[in-house]
XYZ file of C-alpha atoms in Angstrom:
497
model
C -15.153 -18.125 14.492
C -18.104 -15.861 15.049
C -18.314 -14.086 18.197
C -14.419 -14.506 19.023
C -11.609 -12.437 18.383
C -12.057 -8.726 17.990
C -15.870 -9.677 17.801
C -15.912 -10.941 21.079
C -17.865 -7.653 22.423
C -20.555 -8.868 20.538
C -21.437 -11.869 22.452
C -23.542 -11.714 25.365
C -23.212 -15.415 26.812
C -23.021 -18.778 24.814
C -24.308 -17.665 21.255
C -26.408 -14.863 21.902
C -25.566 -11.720 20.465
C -26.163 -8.071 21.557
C -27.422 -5.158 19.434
C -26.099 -1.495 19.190
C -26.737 1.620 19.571
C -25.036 5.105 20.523
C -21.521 3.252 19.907
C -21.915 0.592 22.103
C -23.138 -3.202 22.529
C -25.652 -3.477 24.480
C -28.073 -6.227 26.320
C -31.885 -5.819 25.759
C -33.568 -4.572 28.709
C -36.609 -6.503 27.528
C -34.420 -9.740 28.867
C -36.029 -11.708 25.782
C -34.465 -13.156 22.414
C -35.256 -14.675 19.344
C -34.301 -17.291 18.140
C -31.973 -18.267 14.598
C -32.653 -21.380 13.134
C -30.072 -22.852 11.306
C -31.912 -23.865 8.091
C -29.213 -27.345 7.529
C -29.711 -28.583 11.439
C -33.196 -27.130 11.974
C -31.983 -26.418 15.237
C -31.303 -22.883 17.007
C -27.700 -21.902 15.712
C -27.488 -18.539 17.784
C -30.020 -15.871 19.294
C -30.288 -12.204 18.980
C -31.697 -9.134 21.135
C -35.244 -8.901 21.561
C -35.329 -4.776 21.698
C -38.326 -3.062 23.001
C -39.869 0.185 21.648
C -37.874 2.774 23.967
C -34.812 1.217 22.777
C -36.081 2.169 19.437
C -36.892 5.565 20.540
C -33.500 5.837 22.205
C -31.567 5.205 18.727
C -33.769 7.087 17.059
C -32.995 10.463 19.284
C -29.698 9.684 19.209
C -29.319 9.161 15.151
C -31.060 12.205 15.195
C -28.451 13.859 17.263
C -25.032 12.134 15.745
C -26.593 12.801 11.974
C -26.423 16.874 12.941
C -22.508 16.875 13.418
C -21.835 14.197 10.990
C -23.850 16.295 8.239
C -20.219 18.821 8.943
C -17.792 16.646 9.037
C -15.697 16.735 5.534
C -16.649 15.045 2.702
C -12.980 13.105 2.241
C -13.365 12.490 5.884
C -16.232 10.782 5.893
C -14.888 8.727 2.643
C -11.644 7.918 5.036
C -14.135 6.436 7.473
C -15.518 4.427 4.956
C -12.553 3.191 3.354
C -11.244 2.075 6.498
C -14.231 0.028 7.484
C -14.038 -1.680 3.935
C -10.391 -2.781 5.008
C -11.618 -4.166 8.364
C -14.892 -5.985 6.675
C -12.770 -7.888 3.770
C -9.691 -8.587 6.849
C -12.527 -10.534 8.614
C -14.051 -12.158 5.780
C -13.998 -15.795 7.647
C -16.299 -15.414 11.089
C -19.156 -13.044 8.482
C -18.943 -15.913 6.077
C -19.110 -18.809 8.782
C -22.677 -16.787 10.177
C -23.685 -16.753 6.440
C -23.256 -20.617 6.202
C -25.412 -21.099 9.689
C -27.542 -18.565 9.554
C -28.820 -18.666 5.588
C -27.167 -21.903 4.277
C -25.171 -19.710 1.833
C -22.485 -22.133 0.204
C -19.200 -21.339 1.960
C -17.374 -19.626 -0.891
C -20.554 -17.693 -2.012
C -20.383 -16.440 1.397
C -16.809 -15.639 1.247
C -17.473 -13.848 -1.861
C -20.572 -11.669 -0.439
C -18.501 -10.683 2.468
C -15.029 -9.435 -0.212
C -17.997 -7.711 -2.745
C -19.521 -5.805 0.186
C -16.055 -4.541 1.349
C -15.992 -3.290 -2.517
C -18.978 -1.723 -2.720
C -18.425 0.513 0.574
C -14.996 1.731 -0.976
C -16.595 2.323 -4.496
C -19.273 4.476 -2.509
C -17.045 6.253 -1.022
C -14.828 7.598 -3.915
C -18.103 8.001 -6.115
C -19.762 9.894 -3.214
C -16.917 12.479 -3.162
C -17.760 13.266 -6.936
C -21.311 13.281 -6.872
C -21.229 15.577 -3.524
C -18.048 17.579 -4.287
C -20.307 18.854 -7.188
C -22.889 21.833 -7.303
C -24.605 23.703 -9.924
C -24.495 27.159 -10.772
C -27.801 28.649 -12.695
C -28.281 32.462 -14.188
C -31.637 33.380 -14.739
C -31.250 35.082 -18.263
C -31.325 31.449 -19.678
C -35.428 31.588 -18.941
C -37.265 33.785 -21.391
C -37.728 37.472 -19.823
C -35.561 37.312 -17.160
C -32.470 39.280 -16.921
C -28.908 37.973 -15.080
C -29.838 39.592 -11.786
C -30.369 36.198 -9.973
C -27.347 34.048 -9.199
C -28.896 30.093 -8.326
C -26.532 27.903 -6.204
C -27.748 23.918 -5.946
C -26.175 21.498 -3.960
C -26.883 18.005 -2.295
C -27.567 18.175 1.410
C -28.429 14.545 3.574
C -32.148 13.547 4.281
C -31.291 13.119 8.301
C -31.799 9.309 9.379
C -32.159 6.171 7.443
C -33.942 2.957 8.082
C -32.030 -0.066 6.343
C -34.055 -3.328 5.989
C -32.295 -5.847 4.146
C -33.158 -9.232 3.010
C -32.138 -12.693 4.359
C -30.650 -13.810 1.686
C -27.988 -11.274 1.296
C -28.129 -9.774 4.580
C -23.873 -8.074 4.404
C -23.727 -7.110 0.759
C -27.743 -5.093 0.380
C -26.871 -3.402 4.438
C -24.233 -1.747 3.133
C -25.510 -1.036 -0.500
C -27.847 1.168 1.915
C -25.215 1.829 4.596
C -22.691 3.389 2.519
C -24.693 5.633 0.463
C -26.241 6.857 3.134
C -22.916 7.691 5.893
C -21.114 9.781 2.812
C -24.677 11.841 1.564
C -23.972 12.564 5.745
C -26.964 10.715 7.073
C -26.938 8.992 10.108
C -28.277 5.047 9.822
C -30.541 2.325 11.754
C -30.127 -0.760 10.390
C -32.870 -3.577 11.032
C -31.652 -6.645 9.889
C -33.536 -9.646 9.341
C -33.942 -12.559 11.573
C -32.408 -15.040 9.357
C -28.562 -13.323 8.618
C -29.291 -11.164 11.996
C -25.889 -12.093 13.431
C -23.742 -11.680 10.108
C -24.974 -7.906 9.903
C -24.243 -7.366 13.652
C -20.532 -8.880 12.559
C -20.848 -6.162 9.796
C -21.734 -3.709 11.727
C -18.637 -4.275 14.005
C -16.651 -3.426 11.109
C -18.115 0.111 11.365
C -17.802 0.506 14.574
C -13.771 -0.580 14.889
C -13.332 2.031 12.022
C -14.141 4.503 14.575
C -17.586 6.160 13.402
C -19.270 8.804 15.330
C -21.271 7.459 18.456
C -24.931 7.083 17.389
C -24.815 7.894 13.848
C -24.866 4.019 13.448
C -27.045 1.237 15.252
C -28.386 -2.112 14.400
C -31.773 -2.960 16.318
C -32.752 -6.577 16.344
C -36.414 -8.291 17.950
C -39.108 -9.297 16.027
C -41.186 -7.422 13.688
C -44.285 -7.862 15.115
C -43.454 -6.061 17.958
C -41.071 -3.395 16.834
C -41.378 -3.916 12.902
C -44.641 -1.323 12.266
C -42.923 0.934 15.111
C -39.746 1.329 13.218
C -41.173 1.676 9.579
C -43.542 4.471 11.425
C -41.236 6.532 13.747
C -41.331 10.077 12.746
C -37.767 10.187 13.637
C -36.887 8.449 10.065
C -36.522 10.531 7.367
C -36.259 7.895 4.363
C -36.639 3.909 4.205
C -34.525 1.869 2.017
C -35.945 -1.520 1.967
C -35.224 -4.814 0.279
C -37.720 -7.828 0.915
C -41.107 -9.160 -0.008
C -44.818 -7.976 0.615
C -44.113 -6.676 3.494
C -42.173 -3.619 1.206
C -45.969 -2.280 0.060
C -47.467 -2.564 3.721
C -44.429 -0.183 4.483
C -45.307 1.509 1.506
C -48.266 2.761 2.416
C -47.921 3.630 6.257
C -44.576 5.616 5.861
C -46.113 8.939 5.366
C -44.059 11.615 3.379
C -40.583 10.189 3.058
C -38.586 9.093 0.092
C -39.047 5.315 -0.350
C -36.579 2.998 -1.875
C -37.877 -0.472 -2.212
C -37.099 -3.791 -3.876
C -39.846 -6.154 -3.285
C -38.831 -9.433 -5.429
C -39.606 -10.658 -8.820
C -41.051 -13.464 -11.523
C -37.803 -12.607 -13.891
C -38.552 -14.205 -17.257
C -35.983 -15.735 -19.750
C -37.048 -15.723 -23.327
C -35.666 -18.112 -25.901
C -35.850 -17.310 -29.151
C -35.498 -19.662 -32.273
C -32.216 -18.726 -32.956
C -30.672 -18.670 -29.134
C -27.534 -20.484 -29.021
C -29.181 -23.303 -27.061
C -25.868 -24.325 -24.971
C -25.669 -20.331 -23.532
C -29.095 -20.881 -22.543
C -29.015 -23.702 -20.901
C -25.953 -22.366 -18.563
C -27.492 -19.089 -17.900
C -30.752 -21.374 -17.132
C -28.359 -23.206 -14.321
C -26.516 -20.031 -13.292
C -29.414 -17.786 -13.330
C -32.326 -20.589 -12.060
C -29.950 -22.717 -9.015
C -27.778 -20.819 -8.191
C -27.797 -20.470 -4.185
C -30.963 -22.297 -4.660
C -32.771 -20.064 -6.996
C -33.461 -17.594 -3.642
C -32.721 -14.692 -5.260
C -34.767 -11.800 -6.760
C -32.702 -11.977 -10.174
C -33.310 -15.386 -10.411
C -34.729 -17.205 -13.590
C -38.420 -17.934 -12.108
C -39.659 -18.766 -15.467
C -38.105 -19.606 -19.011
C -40.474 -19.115 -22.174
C -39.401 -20.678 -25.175
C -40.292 -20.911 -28.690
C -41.795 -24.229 -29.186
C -39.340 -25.438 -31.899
C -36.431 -25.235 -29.839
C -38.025 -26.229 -26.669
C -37.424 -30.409 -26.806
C -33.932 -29.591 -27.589
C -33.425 -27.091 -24.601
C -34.924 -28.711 -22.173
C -32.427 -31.713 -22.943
C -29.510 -29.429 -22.348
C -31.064 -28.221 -19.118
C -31.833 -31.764 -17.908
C -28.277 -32.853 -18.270
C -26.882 -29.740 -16.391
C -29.847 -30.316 -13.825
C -28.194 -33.533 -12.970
C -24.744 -32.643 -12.371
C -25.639 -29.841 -9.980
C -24.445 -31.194 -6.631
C -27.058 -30.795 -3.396
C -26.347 -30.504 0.252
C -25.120 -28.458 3.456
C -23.245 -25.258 2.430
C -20.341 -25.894 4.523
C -19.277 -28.518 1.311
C -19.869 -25.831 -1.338
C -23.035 -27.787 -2.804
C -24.430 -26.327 -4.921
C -28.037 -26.729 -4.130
C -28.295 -26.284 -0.040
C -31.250 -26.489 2.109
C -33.911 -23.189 1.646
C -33.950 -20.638 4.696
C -36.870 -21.931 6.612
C -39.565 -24.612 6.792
C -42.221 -22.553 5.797
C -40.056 -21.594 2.252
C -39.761 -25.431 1.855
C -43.189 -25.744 2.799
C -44.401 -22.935 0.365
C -42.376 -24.504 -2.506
C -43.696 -27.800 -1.843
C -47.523 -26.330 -2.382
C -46.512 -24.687 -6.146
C -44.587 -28.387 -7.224
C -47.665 -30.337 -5.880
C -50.472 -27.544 -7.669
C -48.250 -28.313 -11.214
C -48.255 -31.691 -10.446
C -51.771 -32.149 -9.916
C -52.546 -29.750 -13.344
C -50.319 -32.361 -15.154
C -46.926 -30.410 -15.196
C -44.195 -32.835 -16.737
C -41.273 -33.574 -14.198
C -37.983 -33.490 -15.781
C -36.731 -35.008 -12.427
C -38.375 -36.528 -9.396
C -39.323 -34.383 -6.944
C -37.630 -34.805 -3.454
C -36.708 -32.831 -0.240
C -35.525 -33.726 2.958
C -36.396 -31.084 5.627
C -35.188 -27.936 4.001
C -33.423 -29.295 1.391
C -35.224 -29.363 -1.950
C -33.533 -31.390 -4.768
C -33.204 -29.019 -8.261
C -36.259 -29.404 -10.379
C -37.088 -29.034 -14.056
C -40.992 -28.197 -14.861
C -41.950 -28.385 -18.086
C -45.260 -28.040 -20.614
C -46.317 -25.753 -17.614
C -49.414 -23.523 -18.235
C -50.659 -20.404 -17.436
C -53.269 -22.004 -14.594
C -50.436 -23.262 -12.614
C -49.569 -20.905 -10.135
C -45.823 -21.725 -10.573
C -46.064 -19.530 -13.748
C -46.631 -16.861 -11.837
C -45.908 -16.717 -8.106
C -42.125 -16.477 -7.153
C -41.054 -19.704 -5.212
C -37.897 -18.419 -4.187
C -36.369 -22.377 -4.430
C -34.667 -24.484 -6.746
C -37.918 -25.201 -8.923
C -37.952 -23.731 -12.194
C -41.085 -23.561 -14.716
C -40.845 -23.645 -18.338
C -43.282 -22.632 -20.764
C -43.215 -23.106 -24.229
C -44.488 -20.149 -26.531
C -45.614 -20.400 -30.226
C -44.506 -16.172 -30.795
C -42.349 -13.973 -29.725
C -45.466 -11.789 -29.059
C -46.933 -14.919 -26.483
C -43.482 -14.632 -24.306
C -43.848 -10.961 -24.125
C -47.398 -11.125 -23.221
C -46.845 -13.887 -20.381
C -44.205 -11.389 -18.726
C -46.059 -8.229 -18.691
C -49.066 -9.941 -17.481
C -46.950 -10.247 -14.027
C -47.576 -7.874 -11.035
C -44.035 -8.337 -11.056
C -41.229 -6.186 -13.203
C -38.191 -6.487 -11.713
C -35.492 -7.859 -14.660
C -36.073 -10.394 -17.656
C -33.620 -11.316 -20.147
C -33.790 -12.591 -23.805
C -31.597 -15.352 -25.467
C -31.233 -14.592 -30.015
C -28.232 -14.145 -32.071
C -29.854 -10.767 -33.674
C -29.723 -7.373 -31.765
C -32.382 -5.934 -33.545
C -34.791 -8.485 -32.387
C -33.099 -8.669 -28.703
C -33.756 -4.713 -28.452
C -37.163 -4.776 -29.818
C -37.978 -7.653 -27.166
C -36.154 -5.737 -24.391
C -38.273 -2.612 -25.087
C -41.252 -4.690 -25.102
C -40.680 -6.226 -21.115
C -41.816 -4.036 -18.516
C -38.819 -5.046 -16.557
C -36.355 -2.829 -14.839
C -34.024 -3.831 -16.698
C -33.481 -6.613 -18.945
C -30.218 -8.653 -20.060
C -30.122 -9.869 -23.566
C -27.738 -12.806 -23.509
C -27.447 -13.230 -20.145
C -29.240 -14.549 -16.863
C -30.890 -11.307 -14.373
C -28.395 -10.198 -12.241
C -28.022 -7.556 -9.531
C -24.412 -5.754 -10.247
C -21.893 -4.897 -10.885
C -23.435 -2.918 -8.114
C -22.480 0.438 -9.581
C -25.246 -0.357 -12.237
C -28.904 0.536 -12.047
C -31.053 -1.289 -10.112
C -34.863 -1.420 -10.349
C -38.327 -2.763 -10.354
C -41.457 -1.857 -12.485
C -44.909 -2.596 -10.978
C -45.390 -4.494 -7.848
C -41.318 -4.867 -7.865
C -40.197 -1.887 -6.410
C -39.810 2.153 -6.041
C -37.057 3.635 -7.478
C -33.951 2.664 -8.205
C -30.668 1.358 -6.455
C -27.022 1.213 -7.444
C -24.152 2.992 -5.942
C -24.498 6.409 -7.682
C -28.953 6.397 -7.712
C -29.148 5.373 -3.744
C -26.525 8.748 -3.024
C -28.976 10.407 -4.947
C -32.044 9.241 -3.583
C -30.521 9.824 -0.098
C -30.095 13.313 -0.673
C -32.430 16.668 -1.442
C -31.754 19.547 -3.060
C -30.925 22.850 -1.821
C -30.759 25.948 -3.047
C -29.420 29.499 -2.394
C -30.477 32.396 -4.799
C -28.030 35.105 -5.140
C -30.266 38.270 -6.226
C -27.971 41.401 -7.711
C -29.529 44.934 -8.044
C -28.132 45.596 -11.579
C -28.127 42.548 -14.595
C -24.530 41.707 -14.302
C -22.746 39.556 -17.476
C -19.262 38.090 -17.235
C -16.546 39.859 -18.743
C -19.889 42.537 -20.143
């Protein structure tokens, strides 16, 4: 269960949990807490720290100190490290997944499954960080026109110094440590502010790092509430780059952080395209997969299918029939539509259903929701004036609009603010790739629902969804800069000359 066994040192009292910093778990001197509501009960499951500012400022000097050693210690030890806490994460898969069912109303095996991928993704980062690091570049300066070889150029990766980690609620283990990871073996040190909601599965997380025996300080985990330490955290000039996965919030961030390198995934209005000659039954199972699945709050989800008129009756059939076998309740039975993370989710979910409705939207099913829990819904004939065509509900409420060209589907998309993935459903390649050059998506999937992963592959948003781009081998990258050392010779000097 969460906060026994080796997790015990976590717990400060009857489900409260402590934060940490400089190796150890400690009790907010501000004496306050916030509050987790468990989004099945409605009721407070546990609580979490309410740090102050100087606690900030404490983890902040002391990342900065830890990072300076760490930044020597070997490459294949830091990959050890790593490795090791991937053992320890995946051996204590059950009490991380049991937080994710309370905490997020993740469906117990999708939470089991989070937990097993993260422990994969830290030892994937690991090996792949060796290679990237391990390797330099060597430059003569004959290659540019007028130069002679008298310069020798040696390039190699060096860390940025301290992280910020911000991950989202609704995968709050597996996108911490697609930040964590890349971050310890580029040899930066890390502060990880998790959110409120999935607070107390990252702090189990982080656990896992610190029984693998990681430096004191180069890791922490500050919890509280963002309008008191949020602004303070995103603007300490201790933190020398910002990896952050969330909503709006991402461009406030965006444009307070000053000179720092920026990763940021901010969400997403990921269209599906049907084309005439879409096998209809793929469609319709991507549509459940890619729409429902873990209630449609993810940014990869299907938030809106355009299809070609001709084949729309027919589709929308296949959907409804899925639509109605998709079972709904708490996550602890595996359903798999479970309540949404908060009130105000349901609440904003409920405004979009009732705007369609009221524009005369036709309901495939009847809409219905008891307290967070919103039954799967089927919109279709919806039209551009609805604002569930364009705003991201982040529910189990999917829009469909039916197109008369190709051209119209294209147009709908890339009139988004969003551009995070898309995907296109035809039996011909030629068309698929001329439609998937035409989306201003990060990346589309022809044939297939949006999806994050594997999570070695690319990962990023055009437009309002995002700076740069994630993925084990980009984030190393990204959380790195370049140095160089110039060799100068006083004669030209050619190999074997």
């Amino acid at each position: 269960m969460a906060g026994n066994g080796v997790f015990a040192e976590i717990l400060d009292g009857e489900q409260v949990f402590k934060y940490y910093a400089d190796g150890e778990w400690k009790k907010s001197s501000s004496g306050k807490s916030v509050a987790i509501i468990n989004p099945t009960t409605r009721k407070t499951q546990y609580k979490v720290q309410a740090c102050t500012q100087e606690e900030v400022n404490k983890v902040m000097e002391a990342a900065k100190t830890a990072q300076k050693s760490w930044a020597k210690t070997p490459l294949w030890k830091r990959a050890e490290l790593l490795h090791k806490a991937a053992a320890i994460l995946k051996e204590h898969k059950a009490p991380i997944a049991e937080c994710l069912v309370k905490e997020i109303a993740k469906p117990a095996k999708d939470a089991v499954t989070e937990v097993v991928r993260s422990g994969d993704l830290v030892s994937y980062t690991a090996e792949e960080g060796v290679r990237i690091l391990g390797e330099g570049k060597f430059l003569v300066s004959d290659s540019f026109p007028g130069n002679q070889r008298t310069k020798y150029c040696l390039t190699s990766k060096i860390p940025l110094g301290v992280v910020l980690a911000i991950p989202p609620f609704n995968y709050p283990v597996n996108l911490a440590v697609s930040k964590i990871a890349p971050a310890l073996i580029a040899g930066n040190s890390l502060v990880l502010k998790p959110p409120t909601q999935g607070a107390v599965a990252a702090l189990h997380m982080m656990h896992c790092f610190h029984l693998a025996g990681f430096p004191k300080g180069l890791i922490s985990v500050i919890t509280g509430k963002g309008s008191e330490i949020g602004d303070f955290l995103t603007m300490h000039p201790a933190v020398n780059c910002i990896s952050f996965t969330g909503g709006d919030t991402g461009i406030s961030i965006s444009k307070k952080a000053g000179m720092i390198p920026l990763q940021m995934e901010l969400g997403g209005k990921d269209a599906c395209i049907v084309l005439e000659d879409a096998d209809l039954d793929l469609v319709a199972a991507n549509i459940i997969k890619g729409g429902f699945s873990y209630s449609g709050q993810r940014c990869t989800a299907v938030k809106v299918v355009l299809v070609m008129e001709s084949v729309a009756d027919a589709l929308v059939e296949k959907v409804k029939e899925k639509v109605a076998k998709l079972t709904v309740g708490p996550p602890e039975n595996d359903c798999d539509i479970t309540p949404v993370v908060s009130e105000s989710s349901a609440n904003y979910i409920e405004g979009l259903v009732m705007d369609a409705k009221q524009k005369n939207a036709t309901f495939c099913q009847e809409y219905k929701r008891e307290g967070n829990l919103i039954w799967p819904l089927l919109l279709d004939n919806v039209r551009p004036d609805m604002r569930i065509a364009w705003e991201e509900p982040f529910g189990p409420v999917l829009p469909v609009i039916r197109i008369g060209s190709v051209e119209e589907g294209i147009h709908h998309c890339n009139a988004s603010n969003f551009g995070l993935q898309g995907c296109v459903f035809t039996k011909d390649i030629n068309k698929a790739m001329l439609v998937s050059d035409a989306m201003e998506s990060g990346t589309v999937q022809i044939n297939s629902a949006p999806a994050r992963g594997p999570d070695h592959f690319p990962f990023q948003g055009f437009k309002d969804s995002g700076i740069g781009s994630q993925g084990v081998t980009n984030s190393i990258n990204m959380m790195t800069k370049i140095k160089t050392t110039v060799i100068n010779l006083p004669t030209p000097s050619y190999t074997m000359g």
